[in-house]
Short mmCIF file of C-alpha atoms and ligand atoms in Angstrom, two decimals:
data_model
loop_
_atom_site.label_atom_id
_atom_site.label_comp_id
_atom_site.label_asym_id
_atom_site.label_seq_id
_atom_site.Cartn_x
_atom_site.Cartn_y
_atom_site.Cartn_z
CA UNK P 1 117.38 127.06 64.16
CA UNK P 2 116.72 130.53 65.08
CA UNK P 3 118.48 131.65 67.80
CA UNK P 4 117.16 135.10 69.48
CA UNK P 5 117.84 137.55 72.65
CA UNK P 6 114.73 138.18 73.18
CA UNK P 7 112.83 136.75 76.52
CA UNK P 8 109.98 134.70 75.16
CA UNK P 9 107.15 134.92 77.48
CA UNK P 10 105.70 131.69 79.22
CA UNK P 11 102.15 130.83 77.64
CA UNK P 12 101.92 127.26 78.46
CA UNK P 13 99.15 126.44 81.54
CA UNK P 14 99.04 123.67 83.73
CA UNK P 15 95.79 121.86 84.10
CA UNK P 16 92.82 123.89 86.08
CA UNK P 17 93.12 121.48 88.85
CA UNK P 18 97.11 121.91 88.77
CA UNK P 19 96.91 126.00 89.14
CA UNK P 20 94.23 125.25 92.14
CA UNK P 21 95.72 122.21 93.92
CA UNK P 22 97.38 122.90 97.08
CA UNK P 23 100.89 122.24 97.86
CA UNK P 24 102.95 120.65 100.64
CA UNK P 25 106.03 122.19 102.10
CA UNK P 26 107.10 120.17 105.27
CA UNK P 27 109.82 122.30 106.99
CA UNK P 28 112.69 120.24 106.22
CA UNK P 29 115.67 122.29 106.54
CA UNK P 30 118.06 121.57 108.76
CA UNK P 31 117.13 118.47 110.52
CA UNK P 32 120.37 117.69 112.34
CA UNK P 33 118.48 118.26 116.08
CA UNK P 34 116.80 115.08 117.76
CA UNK P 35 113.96 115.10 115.17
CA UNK P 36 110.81 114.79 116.92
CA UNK P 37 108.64 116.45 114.50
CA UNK P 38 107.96 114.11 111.61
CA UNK P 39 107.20 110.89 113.41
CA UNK P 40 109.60 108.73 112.03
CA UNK P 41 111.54 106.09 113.79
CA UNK P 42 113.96 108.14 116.10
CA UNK P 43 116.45 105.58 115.92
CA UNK P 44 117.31 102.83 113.62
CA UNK P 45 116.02 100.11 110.91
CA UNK P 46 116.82 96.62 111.56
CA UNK P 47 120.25 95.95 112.10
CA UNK P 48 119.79 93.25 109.19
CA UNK P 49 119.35 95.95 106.99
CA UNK P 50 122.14 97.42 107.58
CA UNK P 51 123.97 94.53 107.04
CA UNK P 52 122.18 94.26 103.98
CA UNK P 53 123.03 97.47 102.56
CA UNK P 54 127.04 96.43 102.48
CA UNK P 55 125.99 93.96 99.89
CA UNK P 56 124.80 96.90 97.17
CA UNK P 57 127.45 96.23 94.06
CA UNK P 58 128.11 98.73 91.51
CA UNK P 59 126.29 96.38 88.84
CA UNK P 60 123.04 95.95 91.48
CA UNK P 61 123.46 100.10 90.70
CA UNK P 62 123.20 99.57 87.29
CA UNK P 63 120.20 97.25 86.77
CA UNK P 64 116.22 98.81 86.83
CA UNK P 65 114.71 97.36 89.37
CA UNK P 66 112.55 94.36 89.83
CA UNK P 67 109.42 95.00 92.29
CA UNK P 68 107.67 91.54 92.02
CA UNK P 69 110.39 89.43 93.37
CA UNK P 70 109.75 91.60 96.94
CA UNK P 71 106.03 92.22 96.12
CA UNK P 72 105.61 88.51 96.16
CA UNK P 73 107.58 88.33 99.92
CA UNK P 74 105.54 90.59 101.24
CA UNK P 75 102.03 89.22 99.86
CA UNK P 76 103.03 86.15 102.04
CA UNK P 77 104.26 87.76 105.26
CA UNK P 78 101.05 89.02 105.40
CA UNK P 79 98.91 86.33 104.41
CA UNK P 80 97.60 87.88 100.77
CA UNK P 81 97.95 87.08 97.10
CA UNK P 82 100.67 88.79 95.45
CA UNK P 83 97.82 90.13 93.00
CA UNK P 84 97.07 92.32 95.96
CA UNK P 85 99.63 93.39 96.97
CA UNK P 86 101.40 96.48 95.52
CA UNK P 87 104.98 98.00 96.42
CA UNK P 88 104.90 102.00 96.63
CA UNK P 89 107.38 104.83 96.48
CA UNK P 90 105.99 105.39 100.32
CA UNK P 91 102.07 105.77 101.04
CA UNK P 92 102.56 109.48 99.94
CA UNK P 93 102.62 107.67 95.87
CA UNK P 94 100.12 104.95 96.95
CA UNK P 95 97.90 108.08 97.02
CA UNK P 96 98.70 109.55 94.40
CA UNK P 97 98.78 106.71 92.22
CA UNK P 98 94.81 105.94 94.15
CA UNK P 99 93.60 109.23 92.93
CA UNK P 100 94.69 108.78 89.58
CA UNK P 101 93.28 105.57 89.02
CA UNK P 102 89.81 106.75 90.37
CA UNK P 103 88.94 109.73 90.35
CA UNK P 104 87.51 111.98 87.62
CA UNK P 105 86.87 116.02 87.83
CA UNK P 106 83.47 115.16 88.62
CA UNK P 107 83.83 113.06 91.68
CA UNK P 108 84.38 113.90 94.68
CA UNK P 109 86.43 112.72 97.78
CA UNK P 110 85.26 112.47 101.54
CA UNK P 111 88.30 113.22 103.72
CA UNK P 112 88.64 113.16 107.75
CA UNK P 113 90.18 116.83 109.11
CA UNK P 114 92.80 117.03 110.81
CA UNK P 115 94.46 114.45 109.03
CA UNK P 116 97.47 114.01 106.63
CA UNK P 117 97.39 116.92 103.84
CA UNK P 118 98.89 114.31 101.10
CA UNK P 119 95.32 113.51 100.67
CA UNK P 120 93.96 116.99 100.07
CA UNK P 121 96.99 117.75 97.64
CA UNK P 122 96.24 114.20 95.68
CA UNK P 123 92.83 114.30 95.38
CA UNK P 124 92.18 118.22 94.00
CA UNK P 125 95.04 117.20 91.72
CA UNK P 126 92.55 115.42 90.42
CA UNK P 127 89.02 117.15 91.29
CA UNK P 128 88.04 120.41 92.82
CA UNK P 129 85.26 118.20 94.72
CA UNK P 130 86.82 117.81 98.20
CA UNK P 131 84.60 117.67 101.50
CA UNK P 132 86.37 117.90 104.23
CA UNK P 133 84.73 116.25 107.49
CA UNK P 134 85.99 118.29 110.57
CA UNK P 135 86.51 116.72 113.99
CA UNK P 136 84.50 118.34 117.12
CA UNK P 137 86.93 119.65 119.97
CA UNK P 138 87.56 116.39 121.28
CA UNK P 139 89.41 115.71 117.94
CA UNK P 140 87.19 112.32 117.46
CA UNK P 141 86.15 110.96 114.11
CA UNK P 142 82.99 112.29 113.45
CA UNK P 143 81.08 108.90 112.08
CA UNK P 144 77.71 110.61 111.87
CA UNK P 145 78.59 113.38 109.91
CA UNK P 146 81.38 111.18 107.74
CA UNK P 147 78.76 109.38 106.44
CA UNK P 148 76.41 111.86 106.11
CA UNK P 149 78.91 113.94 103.56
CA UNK P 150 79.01 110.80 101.33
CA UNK P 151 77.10 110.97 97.87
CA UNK P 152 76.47 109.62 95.01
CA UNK P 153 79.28 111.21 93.36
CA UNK P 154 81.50 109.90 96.37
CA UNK P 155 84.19 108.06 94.58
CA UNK P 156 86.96 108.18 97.07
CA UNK P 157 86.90 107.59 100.98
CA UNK P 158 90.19 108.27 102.93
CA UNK P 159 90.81 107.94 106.46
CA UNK P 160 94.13 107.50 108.62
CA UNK P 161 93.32 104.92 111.28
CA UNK P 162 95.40 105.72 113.72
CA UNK P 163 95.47 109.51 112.52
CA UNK P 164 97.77 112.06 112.22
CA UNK P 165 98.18 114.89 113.61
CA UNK P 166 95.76 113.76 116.46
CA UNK P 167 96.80 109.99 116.88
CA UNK P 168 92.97 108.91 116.85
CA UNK P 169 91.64 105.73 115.49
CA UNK P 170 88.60 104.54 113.65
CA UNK P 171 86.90 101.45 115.12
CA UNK P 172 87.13 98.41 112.57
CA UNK P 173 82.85 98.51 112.91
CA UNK P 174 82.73 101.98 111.88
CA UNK P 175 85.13 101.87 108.74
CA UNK P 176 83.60 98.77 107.81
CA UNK P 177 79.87 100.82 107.87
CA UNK P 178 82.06 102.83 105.89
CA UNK P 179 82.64 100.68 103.15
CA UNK P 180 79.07 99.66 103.13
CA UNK P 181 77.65 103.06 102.76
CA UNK P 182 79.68 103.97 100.01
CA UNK P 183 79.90 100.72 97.81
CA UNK P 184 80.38 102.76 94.70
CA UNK P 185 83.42 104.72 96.07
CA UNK P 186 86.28 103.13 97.29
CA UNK P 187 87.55 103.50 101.00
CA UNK P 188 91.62 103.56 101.52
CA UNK P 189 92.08 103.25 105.47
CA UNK P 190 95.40 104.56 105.90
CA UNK P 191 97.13 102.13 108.64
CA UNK P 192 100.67 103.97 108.43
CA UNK P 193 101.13 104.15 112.27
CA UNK P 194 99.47 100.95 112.16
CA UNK P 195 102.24 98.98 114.42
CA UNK P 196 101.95 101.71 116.96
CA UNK P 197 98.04 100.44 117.45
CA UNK P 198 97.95 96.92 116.80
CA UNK P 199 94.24 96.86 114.51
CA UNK P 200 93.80 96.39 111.68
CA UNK P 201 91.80 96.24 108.14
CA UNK P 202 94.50 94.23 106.16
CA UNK P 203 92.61 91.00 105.95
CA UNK P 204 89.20 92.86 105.26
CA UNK P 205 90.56 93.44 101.66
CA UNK P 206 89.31 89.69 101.11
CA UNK P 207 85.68 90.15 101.76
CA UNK P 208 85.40 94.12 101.54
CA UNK P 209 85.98 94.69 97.81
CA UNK P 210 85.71 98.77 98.02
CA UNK P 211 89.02 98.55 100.52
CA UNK P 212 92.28 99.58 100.14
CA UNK P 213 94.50 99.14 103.13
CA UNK P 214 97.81 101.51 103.17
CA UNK P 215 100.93 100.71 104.85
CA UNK P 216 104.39 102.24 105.39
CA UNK P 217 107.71 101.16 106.47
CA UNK P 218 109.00 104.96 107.17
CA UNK P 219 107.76 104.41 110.26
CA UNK P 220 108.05 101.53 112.52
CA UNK P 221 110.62 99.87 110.57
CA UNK P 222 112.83 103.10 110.05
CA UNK P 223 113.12 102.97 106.39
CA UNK P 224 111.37 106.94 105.85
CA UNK P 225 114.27 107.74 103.72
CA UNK P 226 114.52 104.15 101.55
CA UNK P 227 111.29 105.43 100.26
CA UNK P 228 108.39 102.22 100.57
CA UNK P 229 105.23 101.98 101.40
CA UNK P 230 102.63 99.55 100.34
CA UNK P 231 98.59 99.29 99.06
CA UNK P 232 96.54 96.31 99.69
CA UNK P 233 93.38 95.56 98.02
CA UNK P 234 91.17 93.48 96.01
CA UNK P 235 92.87 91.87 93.18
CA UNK P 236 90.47 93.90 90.78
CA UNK P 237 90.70 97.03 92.25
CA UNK P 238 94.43 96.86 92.55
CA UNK P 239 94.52 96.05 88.76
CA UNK P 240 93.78 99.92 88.11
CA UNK P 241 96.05 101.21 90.57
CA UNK P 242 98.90 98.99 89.30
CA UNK P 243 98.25 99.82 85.52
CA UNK P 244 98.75 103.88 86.44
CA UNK P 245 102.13 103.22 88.38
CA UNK P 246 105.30 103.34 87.16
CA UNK P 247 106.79 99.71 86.95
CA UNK P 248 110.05 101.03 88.49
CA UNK P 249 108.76 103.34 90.84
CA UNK P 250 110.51 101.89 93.73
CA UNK P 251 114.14 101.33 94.22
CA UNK P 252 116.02 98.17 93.79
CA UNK P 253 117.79 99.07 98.12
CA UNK P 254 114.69 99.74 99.03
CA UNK P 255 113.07 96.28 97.25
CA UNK P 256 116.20 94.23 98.66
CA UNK P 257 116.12 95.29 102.02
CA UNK P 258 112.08 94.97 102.55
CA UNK P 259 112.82 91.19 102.82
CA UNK P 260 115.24 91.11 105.97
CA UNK P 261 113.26 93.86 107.87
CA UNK P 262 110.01 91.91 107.27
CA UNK P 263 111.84 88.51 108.51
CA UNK P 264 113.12 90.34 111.63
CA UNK P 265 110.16 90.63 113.93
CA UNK P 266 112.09 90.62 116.63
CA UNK P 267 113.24 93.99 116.40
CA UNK P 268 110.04 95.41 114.52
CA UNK P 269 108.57 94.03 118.27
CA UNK P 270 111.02 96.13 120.15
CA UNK P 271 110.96 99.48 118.29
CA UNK P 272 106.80 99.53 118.61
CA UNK P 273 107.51 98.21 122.64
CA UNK P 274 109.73 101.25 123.03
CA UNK P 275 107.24 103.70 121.33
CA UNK P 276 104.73 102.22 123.60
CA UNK P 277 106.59 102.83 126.86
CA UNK P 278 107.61 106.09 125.66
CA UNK P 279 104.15 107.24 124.67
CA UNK P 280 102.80 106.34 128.33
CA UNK P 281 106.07 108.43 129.77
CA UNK P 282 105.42 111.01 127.45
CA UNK P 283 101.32 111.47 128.73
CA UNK P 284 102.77 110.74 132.62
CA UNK P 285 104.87 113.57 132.38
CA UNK P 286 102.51 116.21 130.02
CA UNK P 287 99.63 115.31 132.79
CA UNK P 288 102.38 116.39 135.69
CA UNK P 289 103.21 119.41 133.83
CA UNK P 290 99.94 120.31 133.36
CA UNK P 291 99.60 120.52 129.37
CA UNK P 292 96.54 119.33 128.02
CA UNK P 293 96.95 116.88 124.90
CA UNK P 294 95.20 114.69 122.82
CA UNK P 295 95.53 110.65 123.90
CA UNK P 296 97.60 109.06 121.30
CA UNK P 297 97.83 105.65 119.54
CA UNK P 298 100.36 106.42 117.35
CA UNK P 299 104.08 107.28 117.50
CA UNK P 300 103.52 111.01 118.69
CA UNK P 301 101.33 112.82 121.10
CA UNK P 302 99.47 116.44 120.26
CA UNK P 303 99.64 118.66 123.23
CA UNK P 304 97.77 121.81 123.01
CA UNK P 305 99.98 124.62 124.13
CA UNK P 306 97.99 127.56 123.52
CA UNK P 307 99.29 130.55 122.04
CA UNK P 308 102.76 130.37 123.16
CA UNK P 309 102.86 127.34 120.33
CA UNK P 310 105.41 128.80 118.08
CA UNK P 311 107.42 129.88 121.05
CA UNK P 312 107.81 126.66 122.31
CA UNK P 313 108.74 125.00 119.53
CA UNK P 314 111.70 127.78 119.07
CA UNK P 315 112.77 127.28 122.32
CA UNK P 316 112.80 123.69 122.30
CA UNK P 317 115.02 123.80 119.36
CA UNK P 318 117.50 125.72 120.90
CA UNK P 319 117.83 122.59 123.27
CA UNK P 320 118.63 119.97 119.98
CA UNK P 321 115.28 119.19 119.58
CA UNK P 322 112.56 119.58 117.01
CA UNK P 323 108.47 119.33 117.59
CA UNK P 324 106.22 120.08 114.93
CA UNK P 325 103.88 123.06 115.26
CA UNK P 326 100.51 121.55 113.75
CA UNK P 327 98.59 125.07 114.93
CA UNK P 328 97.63 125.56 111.15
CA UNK P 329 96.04 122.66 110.75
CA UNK P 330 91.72 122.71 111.19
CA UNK P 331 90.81 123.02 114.69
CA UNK P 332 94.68 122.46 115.78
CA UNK P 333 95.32 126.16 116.72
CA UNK P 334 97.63 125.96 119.61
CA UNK P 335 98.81 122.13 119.16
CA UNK P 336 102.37 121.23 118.76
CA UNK P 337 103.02 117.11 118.07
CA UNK P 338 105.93 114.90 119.36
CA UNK P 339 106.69 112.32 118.16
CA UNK P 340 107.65 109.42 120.51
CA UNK P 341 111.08 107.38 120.11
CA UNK P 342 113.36 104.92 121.84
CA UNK P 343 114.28 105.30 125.58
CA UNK P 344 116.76 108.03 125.41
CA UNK P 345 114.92 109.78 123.13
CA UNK P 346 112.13 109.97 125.24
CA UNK P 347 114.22 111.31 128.11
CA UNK P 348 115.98 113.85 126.22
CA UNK P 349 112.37 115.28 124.83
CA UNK P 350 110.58 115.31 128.08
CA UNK P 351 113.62 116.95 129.71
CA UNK P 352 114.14 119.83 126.58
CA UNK P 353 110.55 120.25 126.78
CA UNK P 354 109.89 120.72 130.41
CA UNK P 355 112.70 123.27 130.33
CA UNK P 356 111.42 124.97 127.25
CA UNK P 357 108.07 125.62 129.07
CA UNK P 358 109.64 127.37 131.83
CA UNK P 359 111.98 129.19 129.94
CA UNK P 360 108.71 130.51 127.83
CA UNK P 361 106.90 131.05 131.10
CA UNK P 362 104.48 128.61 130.06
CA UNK P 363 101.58 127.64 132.82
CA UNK P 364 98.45 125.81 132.14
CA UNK P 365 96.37 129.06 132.04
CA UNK P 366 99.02 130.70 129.54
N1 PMP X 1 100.06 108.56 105.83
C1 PMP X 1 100.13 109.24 106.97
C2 PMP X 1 98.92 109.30 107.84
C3 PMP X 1 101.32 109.89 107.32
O1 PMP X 1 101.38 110.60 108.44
C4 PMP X 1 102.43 109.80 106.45
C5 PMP X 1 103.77 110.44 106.74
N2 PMP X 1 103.84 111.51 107.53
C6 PMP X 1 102.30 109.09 105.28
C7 PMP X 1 101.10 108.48 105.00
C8 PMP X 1 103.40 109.02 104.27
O2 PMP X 1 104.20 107.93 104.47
P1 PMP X 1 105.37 107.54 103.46
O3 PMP X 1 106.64 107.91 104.12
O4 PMP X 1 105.20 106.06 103.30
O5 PMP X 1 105.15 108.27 102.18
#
């Protein structure tokens, strides 16, 4: 071996679409505030699951993990065949792992703006051919336009139903004209904040074979940090996305617990109550205050604050809680989200934030 001092310069290049894809840096540091920016579950998984986790053994540590044992659980809590069903390292790999087993550099991919930026960063990993189909003012999904931006070359449909940042939803009539339109591409309705909602497209997989029907349990069911999401689709079409996953790309906690938080509806029930509750106290009080924001069906609300945005969401953190400032996001420029919790929760945002706005000298004309 030939050992040398001198610096060897770097020559080796990513793929094109590597160097051009976009990246995604949520502002995770220091989270120890009342996190209202990230809509996850403010509070709590299942208390089962907790009890769940003291059974881990040092040998459970030691063994890969088996996904088909859970995959099969949760193909029959929700009335599917386990060939449909597949278990995901969160919905943020379910889209990966869709991109890669669809799209090539010459397709391209229809996407709904605002809306998560997983999909932008997953899909131009893959092709440069993004369209982007931006929302009006009223932050709406543009159905007209949507379908008029699908082509021939339209291989991959993706819309969050409800949405995020905006917390708008897609009627089931205009995602299945959708799938209609584009029977060559296929259409992943994104149904994370489904429980927040109560629609959905899950049992359309059976006669819709273009669909693919994404689920989480960061949200509802508190397990963002467990890492587990899950796609549902036509046997055949899940075939492909199954053959370019990993087999052990979720964890063995993650695959043990999914059982007892599926079994307890009970408190699954009581979380989405809470969020519901909280979401109408959260609109009460943003209509009293006078701040203008977007009506939700999801676990957050977008209020448009205007161009004191970043100053709010400083001064709100000086009170122990964080909001998310969504102002870069297309035709968000002023909007800050927050996301709704449990009870207290609720009370402690509304009250940070009502004293954050006068501290800022925030008024409805501001
Ligand atoms: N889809 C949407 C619309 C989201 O907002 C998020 C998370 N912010 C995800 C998917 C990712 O979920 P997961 O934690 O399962 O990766």
């Amino acid at each position: 071996m030939i050992v040398t001092d001198e610096v060897t310069k770097m020559t080796v290049k990513p793929r094109k679409a590597v160097l051009e894809m976009p990246e995604y840096h949520p502002p995770l540091a220091e989270r120890t505030a009342l996190r209202l920016d990230f809509n996850e579950n403010t509070f709590s998984p299942s208390p089962r699951v907790m009890e769940k986790l003291k059974e881990i053994t040092a040998e459970g540590l030691t063994k890969y993990p088996e996904r088909e044992p859970a995959e099969r659980i949760a193909a029959k809590h929700f009335g599917l065949e386990p060939e449909q069903v597949l278990l995901t390292n969160g919905v943020d790999e379910a889209i990966h792992l869709i991109c890669a087993a669809f799209l090539e550099p010459e397709d391209e991919a229809v996407v709904w703006v605002p809306s998560f930026f997983m999909y932008d960063v997953s899909v131009q990993m893959m092709t440069p051919n993004l369209r982007r189909v931006q929302s009006d003012a009223s932050l709406e999904f543009p159905l007209e336009r949507f379908l008029a931006a699908i082509t021939e070359r339209t291989k991959l449909v993706i819309v969050a139903s409800p949405n995020n940042p905006t917390g708008a939803v897609v009627s089931r009539e205009h995602l299945l004209a959708i799938a209609k339109a584009a029977p060559h591409a296929v259409l992943m309705v994104d149904e994370a904040y489904y429980h927040f909602f109560g629609e959905s497209m899950l049992t359309d997989v059976k006669t819709v074979p273009n669909l693919i029907v994404t689920r989480t349990f960061s949200k509802a069911y508190g397990l963002a940090n467990l890492r587990i999401g899950m796609v549902v689709g036509d046997a055949e079409l899940m075939k492909f996305v199954r053959k370019v996953s990993s087999p052990y790309n979720v964890n063995g906690v993650a695959l043990d617990c999914l059982p007892v938080a599926l079994e307890d509806e009970k408190y699954l029930a009581w979380y989405c109550e809470q969020v519901r509750v909280g979401r109408e106290r959260v609109m009460a009080g943003l209509g009293e205050l006078g701040v203008p924001f977007f009506p939700s069906h999801a676990n957050f609300v977008l209020m448009d604050i205007g161009p004191k945005h970043k100053e709010l969401v400083a001064a709100i953190r000086a009170h122990g809680v964080l909001l998310r400032d969504r102002s870069n996001d297309p035709g968000c420029e002023g909007y800050v989200r927050i996301t709704i919790g449990v009870e207290e929760h609720v009370t402690k945002g509304l009250e940070a934030l009502k004293a954050s706005l006068q501290e800022i000298g925030w008024s409805a004309k501001a």
